[in-house]
Amino acid sequence: MSKRIEVTDLDVYYSRFLAVQNVSLTIEPRTVTAFIGPSGCGKSTLLRTLNRMHEVVPGARVEGRVLIDGDDLYAPDVDPVLVRRQVGMVFQRPNPFPTMSIRENVLAGVRLNNRRMPRADADDLVERSLASANLWNEVKDRLNLPGSSLSGGQQQRLCIARAVAVAPDVLLMDEPCSALDPISTLAIEDLIEELKQQYTIVIVTHNMQQASRVSDRTAFFNISGAGTPGTLIEYDDTATIFSRPSVQATEDYVSGKFG
Amino acid sequence: MTTTTSTPSATTMPGAGAVAARRGGLYAAARLPRGTAWATLAASWLVTGGLFGILDAAGASDGFNLVGTIFFGTVLFDVAIWSLALLVEGRRRALDRLVTSLVSTAFVIALLPLVSLVATVLQNGLARFDTAYFTESMRNVIGAGGGGLHAIVGTLEITGMATLISVPVGLLASIYLVEYGRGALARGITFFVDVMMGIPSIVAGLFAFALFALATGNPGIRSGFVGAVSLSVLMIPVVVRSSEEILRLVPNELREASLALGVPKWLTVLKIVLPTSIAGLVTGVMLAIARVIGETAPLLIVAGFTASMNYDLFSDRMMTLPVFVYTQYTQAAGLHAQAAVDRAWAGALTLIIIVMVLNLAGRVIARIFAPRYGR
């Protein structure tokens, strides 16, 4: 199910402002790739270009190519809605739908698209999705309570279950643990390790320990100053990035000299 | 040994030190006893009440002036509590008390007309608030008797039709402004909605009249539907404005969460944005209805007035409650003047009750649909 992502010469603009410049990288299937770098360097922006979510912001556009298993996401005949069904996303702050129960939240991707599903299939999907997000045992007795009644860490896992339920090929995570305590973070990191068996995962994080714990490959981004575009400095195996990076800036960043 | 000593040597003694500590020692400050503010307020009301009572007894005023008592009593209270606090507690606390009491005075001033109005309408309206009033029209009624059923039916039908026209138009316009509108078109719509907010209601009536008179070629056109159209001219901008504010309150994260699941934008709006904001939208619509249900001027022009029942929105004159109140009051003359005035007050009371019931219904609906936060 998982797919390879190839980014070639990508420039991302917000209106006239060039936010990310000239990024090229290849993300292998069934791996976890971490994007690290200081705030404002374009990690989240780049992540959002991978499922065309960045164009939700008025004036945002892209030059360059993003291929998923050879299909160009930015070809003129591509429907962004279909892209987003294949490339799921988990956001920084847990955002379950407040009008829906836990069960309805998991089924949201299916139900909101007006797809009908027999009750047995729906029950099965809810259980599978919640189980793969390590949440099933905690919520199986209260599936009809509102999603917002859960704790922050549980809400975030509910959001992951919701993303997994539409069976995407790729899962993008934009600082999924930054609003969570260490215990919930650990639960999510374990979850990422399991999800890796099925999905291609890209995670943006500010936590370098987290990047070194969960990812196979790490990309380091940097900006030379405020108002200048973010660029990809180095992209390599996580072990290499954290032990003997080839660029001085990377070493300074991962060793805590700046950022 | 007295316990109130404050010489430095006394503090070295354990007994005196303990007393000082219990009283706050260095940080002690004189305070007015608890409940002083309420007692002062009651005393001020009593004083002004006494003054107005004397005026009444002397025959200088027409009955005891309760509103004047409360208003001047509250103003007197502001001065009294400030002076008391200045004498006992010092400048800072006196200022605190003054500002607090001024804020409360503003609240009382805002509330007085409302309470006074409801009380007056109740007092005068209950005289004819009977079964006949709700079961009879004014057809063939001369003098006492008759009722306002034709006006109640007219008000409900015309306002209902105005709501039916305004809510879809207003809601869709606000969805356009919040979710889709960019650039000159959206700015233009916002500007003209603001302009429409300021249209005098008589102009809305004349507009609807001109529109239908020209369209049908009948210069004497009167019907409930034309009245509903003129009311929706007044109602649409209110609906657009209130729904726009409410829709902007829906967190962007929810829209993004939905879009990221591969849900098209229109379904996101329909199934995420609207349900999340339904409570606020209902409240906004209720306020808009309350805004137009009491309109008199446009209905006087385009719906006219009649003494008979008329259930058909699309033909003939139709009575409404505000116009009923107006005609009853202006036609009160001669032997049966009081009967007409009583009917006018009963009409006003009915209108207030309808608005109140609508608001309560709106609250219930809003509570049922409100997003379920927390446990």
XYZ file of C-alpha atoms in Angstrom:
634
model
C 0.000 0.000 0.000
C 2.786 2.429 0.768
C 4.378 4.461 -1.960
C 7.569 6.244 -2.900
C 7.589 10.033 -2.884
C 9.963 11.926 -5.175
C 10.306 15.666 -4.800
C 12.189 17.434 -7.583
C 13.338 21.093 -7.643
C 10.407 22.200 -5.539
C 9.809 25.905 -4.822
C 6.864 26.835 -2.605
C 5.412 30.351 -2.618
C 2.929 32.193 -0.454
C 1.808 34.848 -2.964
C 5.134 36.543 -3.819
C 7.012 35.209 -0.804
C 9.276 32.259 -1.543
C 8.965 30.026 1.523
C 10.882 26.933 0.435
C 13.487 26.880 -2.308
C 14.817 24.160 -4.528
C 14.117 21.029 -2.511
C 14.789 17.619 -3.999
C 14.486 14.412 -2.025
C 13.207 10.878 -2.344
C 11.227 9.152 0.382
C 11.225 5.362 0.252
C 8.113 3.281 0.956
C 7.674 1.796 4.443
C 10.069 4.199 6.064
C 9.756 6.984 8.566
C 11.296 10.245 7.426
C 11.770 13.117 9.858
C 11.919 16.787 8.861
C 13.889 18.809 11.387
C 15.066 22.402 11.496
C 14.479 25.728 13.224
C 11.046 27.403 13.243
C 10.082 29.085 9.997
C 12.401 27.024 7.817
C 9.532 25.574 5.785
C 9.264 22.011 7.156
C 5.502 22.200 7.639
C 5.061 24.054 4.359
C 6.926 21.340 2.491
C 4.945 18.649 4.312
C 1.683 20.283 3.285
C 2.738 20.355 -0.361
C 2.909 16.540 -0.251
C -0.903 16.288 -0.098
C -1.786 19.660 -1.623
C -3.027 20.986 1.694
C -0.848 24.089 1.414
C -3.073 25.483 -1.341
C -5.895 25.825 1.193
C -4.069 29.027 2.154
C -5.027 31.755 -0.358
C -2.185 32.670 -2.698
C -0.067 29.593 -2.008
C 1.446 27.869 -5.045
C 4.180 25.479 -6.048
C 6.797 25.172 -8.767
C 8.582 21.887 -9.374
C 7.373 18.336 -9.184
C 6.126 15.945 -6.546
C 5.765 12.370 -7.745
C 4.049 9.633 -5.767
C 4.953 6.310 -7.396
C 5.551 8.225 -10.605
C 2.277 10.172 -10.640
C 2.749 13.950 -10.602
C 0.608 15.506 -7.856
C 0.723 18.873 -9.596
C -0.270 17.756 -13.084
C -3.110 19.963 -14.367
C -5.711 17.181 -14.376
C -5.101 16.122 -10.769
C -7.956 16.508 -8.301
C -6.529 17.593 -4.926
C -9.398 15.812 -3.162
C -8.241 12.460 -4.591
C -4.650 13.237 -3.594
C -5.720 13.873 -0.001
C -7.554 10.561 0.139
C -4.262 8.803 -0.649
C -2.050 10.991 1.514
C -3.437 11.338 5.045
C -2.428 14.014 7.505
C -2.245 14.409 11.285
C -2.006 17.934 12.664
C -0.077 19.564 15.448
C -3.065 20.073 17.706
C -5.543 17.217 18.113
C -8.663 18.278 16.214
C -11.479 15.728 16.543
C -14.775 17.001 15.136
C -16.667 18.427 18.129
C -20.113 17.526 16.793
C -19.257 13.846 16.428
C -18.841 10.878 18.743
C -15.639 8.824 18.865
C -17.137 6.303 16.455
C -18.368 8.993 14.070
C -14.964 10.660 14.153
C -13.280 7.474 12.989
C -15.866 7.039 10.246
C -15.723 10.741 9.297
C -13.583 10.212 6.195
C -16.034 7.641 4.878
C -19.272 9.257 5.982
C -18.361 12.798 4.947
C -17.758 11.547 1.445
C -21.338 10.274 1.348
C -20.193 6.709 0.974
C -22.658 4.227 2.393
C -21.330 1.317 4.378
C -23.169 -1.614 5.999
C -23.173 -1.404 9.777
C -21.082 -4.538 10.211
C -18.379 -3.172 7.885
C -18.446 0.147 9.693
C -18.059 -1.553 13.093
C -15.186 -3.552 11.696
C -13.500 -0.443 10.276
C -13.887 1.421 13.578
C -12.324 -1.436 15.502
C -9.462 -1.930 13.053
C -8.637 1.764 12.855
C -8.793 2.346 16.592
C -6.772 -0.817 17.193
C -4.060 0.310 14.780
C -3.957 3.629 16.650
C -3.593 1.737 19.977
C -6.799 3.308 21.230
C -9.338 0.486 20.922
C -8.937 -0.918 24.433
C -9.281 2.505 26.016
C -12.444 3.587 24.213
C -14.277 0.401 23.166
C -16.888 0.876 25.906
C -17.643 4.512 25.130
C -17.647 4.803 21.356
C -20.707 7.018 21.462
C -19.230 9.673 23.742
C -18.055 12.887 22.064
C -14.512 12.764 20.694
C -13.638 15.855 22.689
C -14.232 13.965 25.949
C -10.890 12.166 25.532
C -7.555 13.366 26.895
C -5.160 15.227 24.595
C -3.041 12.142 23.850
C -6.119 10.015 23.215
C -7.563 12.727 20.958
C -4.370 12.732 18.912
C -4.515 8.944 18.555
C -8.171 9.322 17.569
C -7.044 11.713 14.833
C -4.490 9.151 13.683
C -7.227 6.465 13.662
C -9.386 8.852 11.637
C -6.569 9.357 9.119
C -5.832 5.623 8.927
C -9.520 4.744 8.422
C -9.566 6.122 4.865
C -6.723 3.709 4.000
C -4.127 6.184 2.709
C -0.781 5.205 1.198
C 1.181 7.904 2.959
C 0.748 9.449 6.394
C 2.002 12.980 7.026
C 2.417 14.106 10.627
C 2.934 17.771 11.461
C 4.497 17.859 14.941
C 1.998 15.272 16.205
C 3.424 15.213 19.744
C 4.174 18.862 20.423
C 0.953 19.356 22.409
C 1.316 16.109 24.362
C 2.928 14.902 27.585
C 5.843 12.392 27.524
C 3.633 9.340 28.178
C 1.270 10.154 25.313
C 4.286 10.986 23.150
C 5.716 7.546 23.850
C 2.389 5.954 22.883
C 2.397 7.826 19.568
C 6.025 7.000 18.871
C 5.312 3.301 19.427
C 2.368 3.696 17.107
C 4.539 5.260 14.390
C 6.874 2.265 14.652
C 3.930 -0.085 14.003
C 2.329 2.005 11.267
C 5.634 1.955 9.421
C 4.920 -1.650 8.438
C 2.094 -0.443 6.199
C 2.553 3.224 5.438
C 5.129 5.670 4.225
C 5.376 8.147 7.082
C 6.744 11.680 7.040
C 6.942 13.457 10.382
C 7.843 17.055 11.182
C 9.306 17.447 14.642
C 11.104 19.974 16.794
C 12.254 17.261 19.115
C 15.571 15.851 17.937
C 15.444 12.905 20.327
C 12.125 12.045 18.768
C 13.566 12.262 15.267
C 16.435 9.973 16.235
C 14.081 7.527 17.979
C 11.403 7.097 15.330
C 12.889 7.900 11.938
C 14.956 5.969 9.440
C 15.931 9.009 7.390
C 16.215 12.620 8.462
C 16.089 15.811 6.426
C 17.540 18.973 7.945
C 16.180 22.334 6.762
C 17.519 25.780 7.553
C 17.080 29.452 6.705
C 19.874 31.945 6.427
C 17.759 34.704 8.003
C 14.258 36.034 8.463
C 12.442 36.571 5.141
C 14.755 34.252 3.197
C 13.497 30.942 1.840
C 14.090 27.699 3.689
C 16.363 25.180 1.978
C 17.181 21.530 2.391
C 20.638 21.392 3.933
C 21.187 17.680 4.342
C 19.196 14.480 3.850
C 20.612 11.194 4.988
C 20.135 8.182 7.245
C 19.108 9.291 10.699
C 22.141 7.624 12.264
C 24.445 9.549 9.942
C 22.725 12.885 10.524
C 23.011 12.530 14.280
C 26.510 11.065 14.466
C 28.642 12.387 11.582
C 26.726 14.838 9.418
C 28.553 16.142 6.391
C 27.471 19.773 6.795
C 28.659 21.949 9.671
C 25.218 23.603 10.149
C 23.587 20.214 10.658
C 26.093 19.272 13.302
C 25.591 22.607 15.055
C 21.842 22.132 15.034
C 21.665 18.516 16.177
C 24.267 19.096 18.884
C 22.256 22.030 20.206
C 24.662 24.852 19.273
C 21.775 26.815 17.765
C 18.078 26.518 17.097
C -3.082 45.426 79.325
C -5.282 46.671 76.516
C -5.348 44.725 73.297
C -5.410 47.794 71.080
C -1.945 49.059 71.994
C 0.329 49.823 69.096
C 3.534 50.978 70.785
C 6.658 49.235 69.481
C 7.432 47.780 72.898
C 4.071 46.031 73.022
C 4.847 43.941 69.921
C 7.616 42.178 71.780
C 5.061 40.687 74.113
C 3.674 37.397 72.808
C 0.032 38.205 73.689
C -0.012 41.607 72.002
C 1.896 40.278 69.002
C -0.663 37.555 68.453
C -3.495 40.071 68.533
C -1.725 42.297 66.037
C -1.082 39.332 63.740
C -4.693 38.279 63.838
C -5.774 41.763 62.818
C -3.435 41.928 59.855
C -0.634 43.856 61.592
C 1.332 45.895 59.100
C -1.134 45.134 56.292
C -4.292 46.020 58.196
C -6.509 48.627 56.567
C -9.823 50.084 57.605
C -12.693 48.444 55.715
C -16.378 49.163 55.580
C -18.280 46.248 57.159
C -19.577 43.590 54.777
C -22.977 44.399 53.343
C -22.456 48.168 53.594
C -22.963 48.575 49.849
C -26.318 46.781 49.887
C -27.446 48.661 53.009
C -26.459 51.976 51.411
C -28.350 51.075 48.239
C -31.478 50.190 50.215
C -31.154 53.389 52.273
C -30.749 55.505 49.109
C -33.850 53.934 47.570
C -35.751 54.565 50.824
C -34.676 58.220 50.852
C -35.687 58.916 47.241
C -38.793 56.771 47.773
C -39.697 58.985 50.722
C -39.153 62.134 48.653
C -41.346 60.886 45.822
C -43.893 59.721 48.423
C -44.090 63.256 49.837
C -44.454 64.688 46.321
C -47.255 62.209 45.677
C -48.983 62.997 48.982
C -48.728 66.719 48.262
C -50.438 66.109 44.953
C -47.481 67.380 42.936
C -47.131 64.140 40.991
C -49.568 61.795 39.351
C -49.148 58.649 41.447
C -46.022 57.236 43.097
C -43.026 57.377 40.748
C -41.299 53.982 41.149
C -38.969 54.356 38.151
C -37.821 57.770 39.386
C -37.269 56.333 42.869
C -35.006 53.569 41.599
C -33.108 55.788 39.163
C -32.430 58.709 41.517
C -31.905 56.300 44.415
C -29.175 54.508 42.471
C -27.509 57.803 41.562
C -27.687 58.887 45.220
C -26.136 55.530 46.140
C -23.130 56.243 43.865
C -22.422 59.475 45.722
C -23.123 58.006 49.161
C -20.938 54.908 48.818
C -18.110 56.986 47.382
C -18.198 59.493 50.253
C -18.455 56.729 52.867
C -15.531 54.842 51.381
C -13.490 58.053 51.082
C -14.015 58.752 54.789
C -13.292 55.219 56.026
C -11.243 53.330 53.438
C -9.134 55.923 51.654
C -8.820 57.166 48.088
C -7.984 53.978 46.214
C -10.830 51.894 47.592
C -13.223 54.842 47.272
C -12.401 55.077 43.565
C -12.854 51.313 43.240
C -16.276 51.527 44.873
C -17.252 54.549 42.767
C -16.415 52.826 39.481
C -18.118 49.600 40.572
C -21.273 51.472 41.527
C -21.208 53.521 38.295
C -21.034 50.313 36.266
C -23.965 48.907 38.246
C -25.863 52.165 37.705
C -25.366 51.836 33.971
C -26.811 48.330 34.202
C -29.827 49.598 36.123
C -30.354 52.409 33.605
C -30.235 49.898 30.775
C -32.684 47.595 32.507
C -35.185 50.168 33.826
C -36.873 51.020 30.513
C -37.152 47.327 29.660
C -38.701 46.316 32.986
C -40.900 49.398 32.983
C -42.055 48.656 29.435
C -42.855 45.010 30.137
C -44.688 45.979 33.328
C -46.754 48.656 31.535
C -47.633 46.345 28.661
C -48.633 43.599 31.085
C -50.696 46.020 33.160
C -52.622 47.418 30.197
C -52.597 44.373 27.961
C -54.118 41.850 30.359
C -57.499 43.629 30.228
C -58.279 42.123 26.819
C -55.935 39.120 26.950
C -58.905 36.743 26.830
C -60.322 33.886 24.739
C -62.269 36.201 22.458
C -59.088 38.053 21.622
C -57.471 34.874 20.305
C -60.539 33.487 18.528
C -62.138 36.492 16.839
C -61.205 39.026 14.213
C -62.439 42.610 14.032
C -64.962 41.873 11.289
C -68.246 43.692 11.949
C -67.103 44.728 15.425
C -68.102 48.172 16.562
C -67.243 49.176 20.084
C -66.170 46.563 22.632
C -65.378 42.936 21.820
C -63.587 41.560 18.782
C -60.063 40.271 18.762
C -56.703 40.121 17.031
C -56.702 36.631 15.535
C -56.485 38.040 12.007
C -53.452 40.100 13.044
C -51.745 37.178 14.813
C -52.238 34.935 11.772
C -51.002 37.720 9.477
C -47.894 38.394 11.556
C -47.005 34.691 11.751
C -47.558 34.143 8.019
C -45.747 37.271 6.820
C -42.812 36.833 9.229
C -42.628 33.138 8.407
C -42.493 33.875 4.690
C -39.903 36.623 5.235
C -37.791 34.104 7.204
C -38.230 31.531 4.459
C -36.877 34.030 1.924
C -34.143 35.586 4.063
C -32.530 32.606 5.765
C -31.435 30.726 2.606
C -30.296 33.912 0.872
C -28.567 35.300 3.966
C -26.961 32.025 4.991
C -25.670 31.233 1.513
C -24.319 34.780 1.171
C -22.439 34.474 4.456
C -21.077 31.052 3.468
C -19.847 32.629 0.250
C -18.198 35.482 2.160
C -16.492 33.236 4.710
C -15.577 30.153 2.688
C -15.216 31.252 -0.917
C -15.293 35.037 -1.281
C -12.068 36.744 -2.319
C -11.240 40.135 -3.692
C -13.518 42.818 -5.071
C -16.755 40.816 -5.198
C -16.586 39.804 -1.531
C -15.641 43.341 -0.486
C -18.524 44.712 -2.550
C -21.021 42.327 -0.966
C -19.809 43.221 2.530
C -20.106 46.919 1.723
C -23.637 46.649 0.356
C -24.745 44.455 3.246
C -23.565 47.227 5.567
C -25.464 49.783 3.498
C -28.575 47.603 3.576
C -28.368 47.448 7.372
C -28.990 51.182 7.429
C -31.980 51.283 5.064
C -34.981 52.932 6.752
C -37.772 50.378 6.932
C -40.200 52.667 5.075
C -37.825 52.644 2.109
C -37.859 48.840 2.131
C -41.648 49.011 2.042
C -41.668 51.468 -0.844
C -39.166 49.315 -2.718
C -41.314 46.197 -2.410
C -44.398 48.179 -3.341
C -42.760 49.707 -6.419
C -41.350 46.332 -7.469
C -44.681 44.537 -7.331
C -46.739 47.461 -8.622
C -44.511 47.644 -11.699
C -44.309 43.883 -12.139
C -48.058 43.290 -11.900
C -49.187 46.593 -13.398
C -51.525 47.049 -10.450
C -50.795 50.379 -8.728
C -52.978 49.463 -5.770
C -51.344 46.130 -4.989
C -51.614 44.952 -1.385
C -50.743 41.476 -0.187
C -49.013 39.664 2.615
C -46.354 38.365 0.259
C -45.268 41.861 -0.762
C -45.015 42.612 2.958
C -42.835 39.519 3.432
C -40.559 40.676 0.582
C -40.160 44.112 2.144
C -39.377 42.509 5.499
C -36.761 40.248 3.957
C -35.015 43.326 2.521
C -34.563 44.345 6.152
C -33.826 40.845 7.387
C -31.254 39.593 4.891
C -28.424 41.909 5.976
C -28.980 40.998 9.633
C -28.822 37.285 8.796
C -25.709 37.739 6.624
C -23.901 39.724 9.274
C -24.666 37.456 12.213
C -24.002 34.204 10.324
C -20.764 35.606 8.940
C -19.489 36.333 12.446
C -20.524 32.867 13.631
C -18.986 31.018 10.664
C -15.691 32.842 11.177
C -15.595 31.445 14.716
C -15.369 27.856 13.442
C -11.706 26.866 13.923
C -9.756 26.530 10.680
C -8.249 23.317 12.070
C -11.590 21.571 11.660
C -11.818 22.590 8.003
C -8.237 21.421 7.415
C -8.858 18.143 9.242
C -11.802 17.479 6.974
C -10.011 18.519 3.763
C -7.030 16.347 4.704
C -9.362 13.341 4.877
C -10.081 13.878 1.198
C -13.484 15.489 1.753
C -14.439 18.004 -0.957
C -14.859 21.585 0.142
C -18.626 21.753 -0.254
C -19.095 18.667 1.913
C -16.705 20.119 4.471
C -18.867 23.248 4.664
C -22.085 21.248 4.773
C -21.076 18.572 7.253
C -18.402 20.164 9.433
C -18.701 23.960 9.381
C -22.497 24.244 9.542
C -23.114 21.598 12.235
C -20.341 23.062 14.383
C -21.872 26.535 14.206
C -25.572 25.622 14.121
C -26.273 26.949 17.618
C -24.947 30.394 16.756
C -26.692 30.406 13.394
C -30.061 29.647 15.012
C -29.529 32.447 17.534
C -28.678 34.847 14.722
C -31.816 33.938 12.781
C -33.939 34.384 15.919
C -32.483 37.854 16.456
C -33.196 38.723 12.831
C -36.807 37.563 13.224
C -37.172 39.624 16.383
C -35.803 42.565 14.416
C -38.501 42.429 11.714
C -41.531 41.025 13.516
C -42.309 44.409 15.029
C -41.927 46.389 11.785
C -44.904 48.623 11.116
C -44.065 51.117 8.406
C -43.452 48.840 5.387
C -46.427 46.636 6.246
C -48.660 49.679 6.540
C -47.790 50.463 2.921
C -47.742 47.073 1.251
C -49.862 44.727 3.374
C -52.389 47.351 4.324
C -54.913 46.769 7.046
C -58.159 44.924 7.286
C -60.654 43.838 9.921
C -61.192 40.389 8.408
C -59.352 37.105 8.451
C -57.102 36.506 5.488
C -55.083 33.307 5.351
C -53.900 33.855 1.772
C -50.501 35.496 1.583
C -50.829 36.162 -2.129
C -54.024 38.121 -2.356
C -55.671 41.007 -0.590
C -54.814 43.012 2.433
C -53.474 41.278 5.495
C -53.437 42.535 9.061
C -50.343 42.227 11.231
C -49.923 42.816 14.951
C -47.915 46.068 14.792
C -50.349 47.522 12.256
C -53.250 46.241 14.397
C -51.850 48.091 17.412
C -51.412 51.211 15.302
C -54.911 51.174 13.792
C -56.636 50.367 17.084
C -54.815 53.195 18.795
C -55.421 55.784 16.073
C -59.094 54.810 15.743
C -59.740 55.025 19.475
C -62.340 57.752 19.669
C -65.811 58.358 20.977
C -67.841 56.141 23.248
C -65.759 52.959 22.792
C -62.294 54.532 22.835
C -61.164 52.485 25.842
C -62.097 49.196 24.156
C -59.878 50.046 21.182
C -56.986 51.116 23.406
C -57.292 47.879 25.373
C -57.137 45.890 22.141
C -54.023 47.821 21.116
C -52.290 46.963 24.393
C -53.313 43.316 24.121
C -51.793 43.310 20.621
C -48.533 44.717 21.973
C -48.475 42.091 24.714
C -49.085 39.306 22.185
C -46.218 40.557 20.034
C -43.822 40.610 22.988
C -44.891 37.098 23.971
C -44.375 35.809 20.412
C -40.859 37.248 20.333
C -40.115 35.782 23.750
C -41.382 32.333 22.791
C -39.315 32.457 19.576
C -36.218 33.347 21.574
C -36.808 30.555 24.071
C -37.364 28.099 21.217
C -34.121 29.335 19.650
C -32.237 28.719 22.889
C -33.615 25.201 23.192
C -32.719 24.432 19.569
C -29.263 25.917 20.057
C -28.703 23.786 23.158
C -29.821 20.594 21.409
C -27.487 21.150 18.456
C -24.547 22.669 20.332
C -21.216 20.851 19.849
C -20.528 18.576 22.772
C -17.339 19.785 24.407
C -15.869 18.221 27.501
C -17.202 15.270 29.452
